[in-house]
CSV table of C-alpha atoms in Angstrom, one decimal:
chain,number,residue,atom,x,y,z
A,1481,UNK,CA,-2.8,11.2,10.3
A,1482,UNK,CA,-0.1,9.2,8.8
A,1483,UNK,CA,-0.4,5.2,9.0
A,1484,UNK,CA,2.2,2.8,9.0
A,1485,UNK,CA,2.0,-0.6,7.3
A,1486,UNK,CA,5.0,-2.9,7.9
A,1487,UNK,CA,5.8,-5.1,5.1
A,1488,UNK,CA,6.5,-8.8,5.9
A,1489,UNK,CA,8.2,-9.4,2.9
A,1490,UNK,CA,11.4,-8.2,4.7
A,1491,UNK,CA,10.5,-10.3,7.9
A,1492,UNK,CA,11.4,-13.8,8.9
A,1493,UNK,CA,9.0,-16.1,7.3
A,1494,UNK,CA,9.7,-18.8,9.6
A,1495,UNK,CA,8.3,-16.9,12.6
A,1496,UNK,CA,5.8,-14.4,11.3
A,1497,UNK,CA,3.4,-14.3,14.2
A,1498,UNK,CA,6.8,-13.2,16.0
A,1499,UNK,CA,7.5,-10.5,13.4
A,1500,UNK,CA,3.8,-9.3,13.8
A,1501,UNK,CA,4.3,-9.0,17.2
A,1502,UNK,CA,7.5,-6.8,16.9
A,1503,UNK,CA,5.9,-4.2,15.2
A,1504,UNK,CA,3.5,-3.1,17.9
A,1505,UNK,CA,1.6,-0.2,17.4
A,1506,UNK,CA,1.6,-0.2,13.5
A,1507,UNK,CA,-1.6,0.5,11.9
A,1508,UNK,CA,-1.6,-2.4,9.3
A,1509,UNK,CA,0.7,-5.5,8.5
A,1510,UNK,CA,1.4,-5.6,4.8
A,1511,UNK,CA,1.2,-8.7,3.0
A,1512,UNK,CA,2.8,-8.7,-0.5
A,1513,UNK,CA,1.2,-11.6,-2.5
A,1514,UNK,CA,3.4,-12.7,-5.7
A,1515,UNK,CA,2.4,-15.3,-7.8
A,1516,UNK,CA,5.7,-15.8,-10.1
A,1517,UNK,CA,3.5,-14.5,-13.3
A,1518,UNK,CA,2.4,-11.0,-12.6
A,1519,UNK,CA,5.5,-10.3,-11.1
A,1520,UNK,CA,8.7,-12.7,-11.3
A,1521,UNK,CA,9.0,-13.3,-7.8
A,1522,UNK,CA,6.8,-16.1,-5.7
A,1523,UNK,CA,5.7,-15.6,-2.3
A,1524,UNK,CA,2.7,-16.5,0.0
A,1525,UNK,CA,-0.9,-17.3,-0.6
A,1526,UNK,CA,-4.4,-17.2,1.5
A,1527,UNK,CA,-3.7,-20.0,3.7
A,1528,UNK,CA,-0.9,-18.4,5.1
A,1529,UNK,CA,-2.5,-14.4,5.1
A,1530,UNK,CA,-5.6,-16.6,7.2
A,1531,UNK,CA,-3.3,-17.8,9.7
A,1532,UNK,CA,-1.4,-14.5,10.0
A,1533,UNK,CA,-4.8,-13.1,10.6
A,1534,UNK,CA,-5.8,-15.0,13.6
A,1535,UNK,CA,-2.3,-14.9,14.7
A,1536,UNK,CA,-2.3,-10.7,15.4
A,1537,UNK,CA,-4.8,-7.8,16.3
A,1538,UNK,CA,-3.2,-5.5,13.4
A,1539,UNK,CA,-5.2,-5.6,10.2
A,1540,UNK,CA,-3.5,-7.1,7.4
A,1541,UNK,CA,-3.6,-5.2,4.1
A,1542,UNK,CA,-2.7,-7.6,1.6
A,1543,UNK,CA,-1.3,-6.3,-2.0
A,1544,UNK,CA,-2.1,-8.8,-4.8
A,1545,UNK,CA,0.8,-8.8,-7.2
A,1546,UNK,CA,-0.8,-11.6,-9.3
A,1547,UNK,CA,-2.7,-12.4,-12.8
A,1548,UNK,CA,-6.6,-12.4,-12.5
A,1549,UNK,CA,-7.3,-10.5,-9.1
A,1550,UNK,CA,-10.8,-10.8,-10.3
A,1551,UNK,CA,-10.9,-14.5,-9.8
A,1552,UNK,CA,-8.5,-14.7,-6.3
A,1553,UNK,CA,-9.2,-11.1,-4.4
A,1554,UNK,CA,-12.4,-12.0,-2.6
A,1555,UNK,CA,-10.3,-15.3,-1.1
A,1556,UNK,CA,-8.2,-12.8,0.9
A,1557,UNK,CA,-10.8,-10.8,2.2
A,1558,UNK,CA,-12.4,-14.4,3.4
A,1559,UNK,CA,-8.9,-15.4,4.8
A,1560,UNK,CA,-9.2,-12.1,7.2
A,1561,UNK,CA,-7.4,-9.2,5.0
A,1562,UNK,CA,-9.0,-6.0,6.2
A,1563,UNK,CA,-7.6,-4.3,3.0
A,1564,UNK,CA,-7.1,-5.7,-0.3
A,1565,UNK,CA,-5.2,-4.3,-2.9
A,1566,UNK,CA,-5.5,-5.3,-7.0
A,1567,UNK,CA,-3.1,-3.9,-9.8
A,1568,UNK,CA,-4.9,-1.9,-12.4
A,1569,UNK,CA,-2.7,-3.6,-15.1
A,1570,UNK,CA,-3.9,-7.2,-14.1
A,1571,UNK,CA,-7.7,-6.3,-13.5
A,1572,UNK,CA,-10.3,-7.3,-16.0
A,1573,UNK,CA,-13.1,-5.3,-14.3
A,1574,UNK,CA,-11.5,-3.2,-11.7
A,1575,UNK,CA,-15.0,-1.4,-10.9
A,1576,UNK,CA,-16.6,-4.6,-10.1
A,1577,UNK,CA,-14.0,-6.1,-8.4
A,1578,UNK,CA,-13.7,-3.2,-6.0
A,1579,UNK,CA,-17.3,-3.2,-5.2
A,1580,UNK,CA,-17.0,-6.9,-4.7
A,1581,UNK,CA,-14.4,-6.8,-2.0
A,1582,UNK,CA,-16.1,-3.5,-0.2
A,1583,UNK,CA,-19.4,-5.8,-0.3
A,1584,UNK,CA,-17.4,-8.6,1.4
A,1585,UNK,CA,-16.1,-6.1,4.0
A,1586,UNK,CA,-12.7,-5.2,3.2
A,1587,UNK,CA,-11.3,-1.8,2.0
A,1588,UNK,CA,-10.8,-2.0,-1.6
A,1589,UNK,CA,-7.4,-0.6,-3.3
A,1590,UNK,CA,-6.0,-0.3,-6.5
A,1591,UNK,CA,-2.3,-0.4,-7.2
A,1592,UNK,CA,0.0,1.4,-10.2
A,1593,UNK,CA,3.0,0.4,-11.4
A,1594,UNK,CA,5.5,3.2,-11.7
A,1595,UNK,CA,4.8,3.5,-15.3
A,1596,UNK,CA,0.9,3.7,-15.3
A,1597,UNK,CA,-0.6,6.9,-15.5
A,1598,UNK,CA,-2.9,7.9,-12.6
A,1599,UNK,CA,-5.2,10.2,-15.0
A,1600,UNK,CA,-5.9,6.9,-16.8
A,1601,UNK,CA,-7.9,6.0,-13.7
A,1602,UNK,CA,-9.6,9.5,-12.4
A,1603,UNK,CA,-12.9,8.1,-13.2
A,1604,UNK,CA,-12.5,5.3,-11.0
A,1605,UNK,CA,-11.1,6.8,-7.7
A,1606,UNK,CA,-14.7,7.0,-6.3
A,1607,UNK,CA,-15.1,3.4,-6.1
A,1608,UNK,CA,-11.7,3.0,-4.2
A,1609,UNK,CA,-10.7,3.6,-0.3
A,1610,UNK,CA,-7.0,3.6,-1.1
A,1611,UNK,CA,-4.8,4.0,-4.3
A,1612,UNK,CA,-1.6,2.8,-4.1
A,1613,UNK,CA,1.3,4.6,-5.9
A,1614,UNK,CA,4.5,2.1,-6.4
A,1615,UNK,CA,7.7,3.8,-5.7
A,1616,UNK,CA,9.3,0.7,-7.1
A,1617,UNK,CA,9.1,-1.8,-9.7
A,1618,UNK,CA,6.5,-4.4,-7.8
A,1619,UNK,CA,8.1,-8.1,-7.1
A,1620,UNK,CA,11.1,-7.9,-4.8
A,1621,UNK,CA,11.9,-6.1,-1.6
A,1622,UNK,CA,14.9,-4.0,-0.7
A,1623,UNK,CA,14.5,-1.5,-3.9
A,1624,UNK,CA,15.9,1.8,-4.3
A,1625,UNK,CA,13.0,4.5,-4.0
A,1626,UNK,CA,12.2,6.2,-7.2
A,1627,UNK,CA,11.9,10.1,-6.5
A,1628,UNK,CA,10.6,10.3,-9.9
A,1629,UNK,CA,7.2,9.0,-8.5
A,1630,UNK,CA,6.9,12.1,-6.4
A,1631,UNK,CA,5.2,14.3,-8.6
A,1632,UNK,CA,3.1,11.3,-9.6
A,1633,UNK,CA,1.9,11.3,-6.0
A,1634,UNK,CA,1.0,15.0,-6.0
A,1635,UNK,CA,-1.1,14.3,-9.1
A,1636,UNK,CA,-2.9,11.9,-7.5
A,1637,UNK,CA,-3.5,13.9,-4.4
A,1638,UNK,CA,-5.0,16.5,-6.6
A,1639,UNK,CA,-7.3,14.4,-8.2
A,1640,UNK,CA,-8.3,12.9,-5.0
A,1641,UNK,CA,-9.0,16.7,-4.1
A,1642,UNK,CA,-10.7,17.6,-7.3
A,1643,UNK,CA,-13.5,15.2,-6.5
A,1644,UNK,CA,-13.5,15.6,-2.6
A,1645,UNK,CA,-12.9,11.9,-2.3
A,1646,UNK,CA,-11.7,11.1,1.6
A,1647,UNK,CA,-9.7,8.0,0.5
A,1648,UNK,CA,-6.2,7.2,1.3
A,1649,UNK,CA,-2.9,7.2,-0.7
A,1650,UNK,CA,-0.7,4.6,-0.1
A,1651,UNK,CA,3.1,4.5,-1.0
A,1652,UNK,CA,5.0,1.4,-1.6
A,1653,UNK,CA,8.7,0.6,-2.1
A,1654,UNK,CA,12.0,2.4,-0.7
A,1655,UNK,CA,10.3,3.9,2.3
A,1656,UNK,CA,12.5,5.0,4.7
A,1657,UNK,CA,13.9,7.8,7.3
A,1658,UNK,CA,15.1,9.6,4.3
A,1659,UNK,CA,12.4,9.3,1.9
A,1660,UNK,CA,9.1,9.3,4.0
A,1661,UNK,CA,9.3,12.9,4.5
A,1662,UNK,CA,9.2,13.7,0.8
A,1663,UNK,CA,6.3,11.3,0.1
A,1664,UNK,CA,4.2,12.8,3.0
A,1665,UNK,CA,4.9,16.3,1.6
A,1666,UNK,CA,3.8,15.0,-1.9
A,1667,UNK,CA,0.3,14.0,-0.3
A,1668,UNK,CA,0.8,10.4,0.8
A,1669,UNK,CA,-0.8,9.5,3.8
A,1670,UNK,CA,-0.3,5.7,4.3
A,1671,UNK,CA,3.3,4.2,3.8
A,1672,UNK,CA,4.6,0.8,3.4
A,1673,UNK,CA,7.9,0.0,5.0
A,1674,UNK,CA,9.8,-3.1,4.9
A,1675,UNK,CA,13.6,-3.2,5.8
A,1676,UNK,CA,13.6,0.1,7.4
A,1677,UNK,CA,11.1,-1.4,10.1
A,1678,UNK,CA,12.2,-5.3,10.1
A,1679,UNK,CA,16.0,-4.4,9.3
A,1680,UNK,CA,16.1,-2.3,13.0
A,1681,UNK,CA,16.8,-4.0,16.3
A,1682,UNK,CA,13.6,-2.0,17.4
A,1683,UNK,CA,10.9,-2.5,14.6
A,1684,UNK,CA,8.2,-1.0,16.9
A,1685,UNK,CA,10.4,2.2,17.4
A,1686,UNK,CA,11.0,2.5,13.8
A,1687,UNK,CA,7.3,2.3,13.0
A,1688,UNK,CA,7.0,5.3,15.7
A,1689,UNK,CA,9.6,7.2,14.3
A,1690,UNK,CA,8.6,6.9,10.9
A,1691,UNK,CA,5.2,8.1,11.6
A,1692,UNK,CA,6.3,10.8,13.5
A,1693,UNK,CA,8.6,12.2,10.5
A,1694,UNK,CA,5.7,11.5,8.0
A,1695,UNK,CA,3.2,13.6,10.5
A,1696,UNK,CA,5.5,16.4,10.9
A,1697,UNK,CA,6.0,16.9,6.9
A,1698,UNK,CA,2.4,16.8,6.6
A,1699,UNK,CA,1.8,19.6,8.8
A,1700,UNK,CA,4.8,21.5,7.3
A,1701,UNK,CA,3.2,21.2,4.1
A,1702,UNK,CA,-0.5,22.1,5.2
A,1703,UNK,CA,0.9,25.3,6.7
A,1704,UNK,CA,2.2,26.4,3.7
A,1705,UNK,CA,5.9,25.7,3.9
A,1706,UNK,CA,6.2,25.4,0.2
A,1707,UNK,CA,3.0,23.7,0.2
A,1708,UNK,CA,4.5,20.7,-1.5
A,1709,UNK,CA,1.3,18.4,-1.7
A,1710,UNK,CA,-0.3,21.0,-3.7
A,1711,UNK,CA,2.6,22.0,-6.0
């Protein structure tokens, strides 16, 4: 089943609790944590994640675009995140970090920038609950979807299937009504959506619409209509 994770990077930071309520029915609430070093932008940190996690029943999915995630990631589990994603390009010991995140009670995820090949991390995949393939360069919301990432999504799904892994494949960046079906057909099943949710008059309806599109596209692919996810 497709999961939709609205990104509060596109929400009104002055009223985050209300913005969380606006996406009732979402599977996750995606929180982008940026430190101004790993990426040029600067956003919020663990105290805001803690406050937000107490203000909503939607589980929080933290995407750490920061240096030294080995040092800081456990704090986000303590702050209430149900899933914590670190970047492969920033982690010093990704296997140890993934195991620590899981030992603390959260799902462990690893993100790859667009230029980072998934094949480099094939042996690490069994340690993860989710892999995030960035479909824009990390750091800013509102960027256009990079369709050249679709083959990478397919390769990631093939590697997961090769090892029989029951893990999630997330995409983040430019996901909208015009791109989500391509991502689902390629094998993604968790979708981060920012402006395509919070830029609408009815964010909850946008979540439902995106989920329906993704699930229908996944069914078409599984049914052999081009078998997009395996090609």
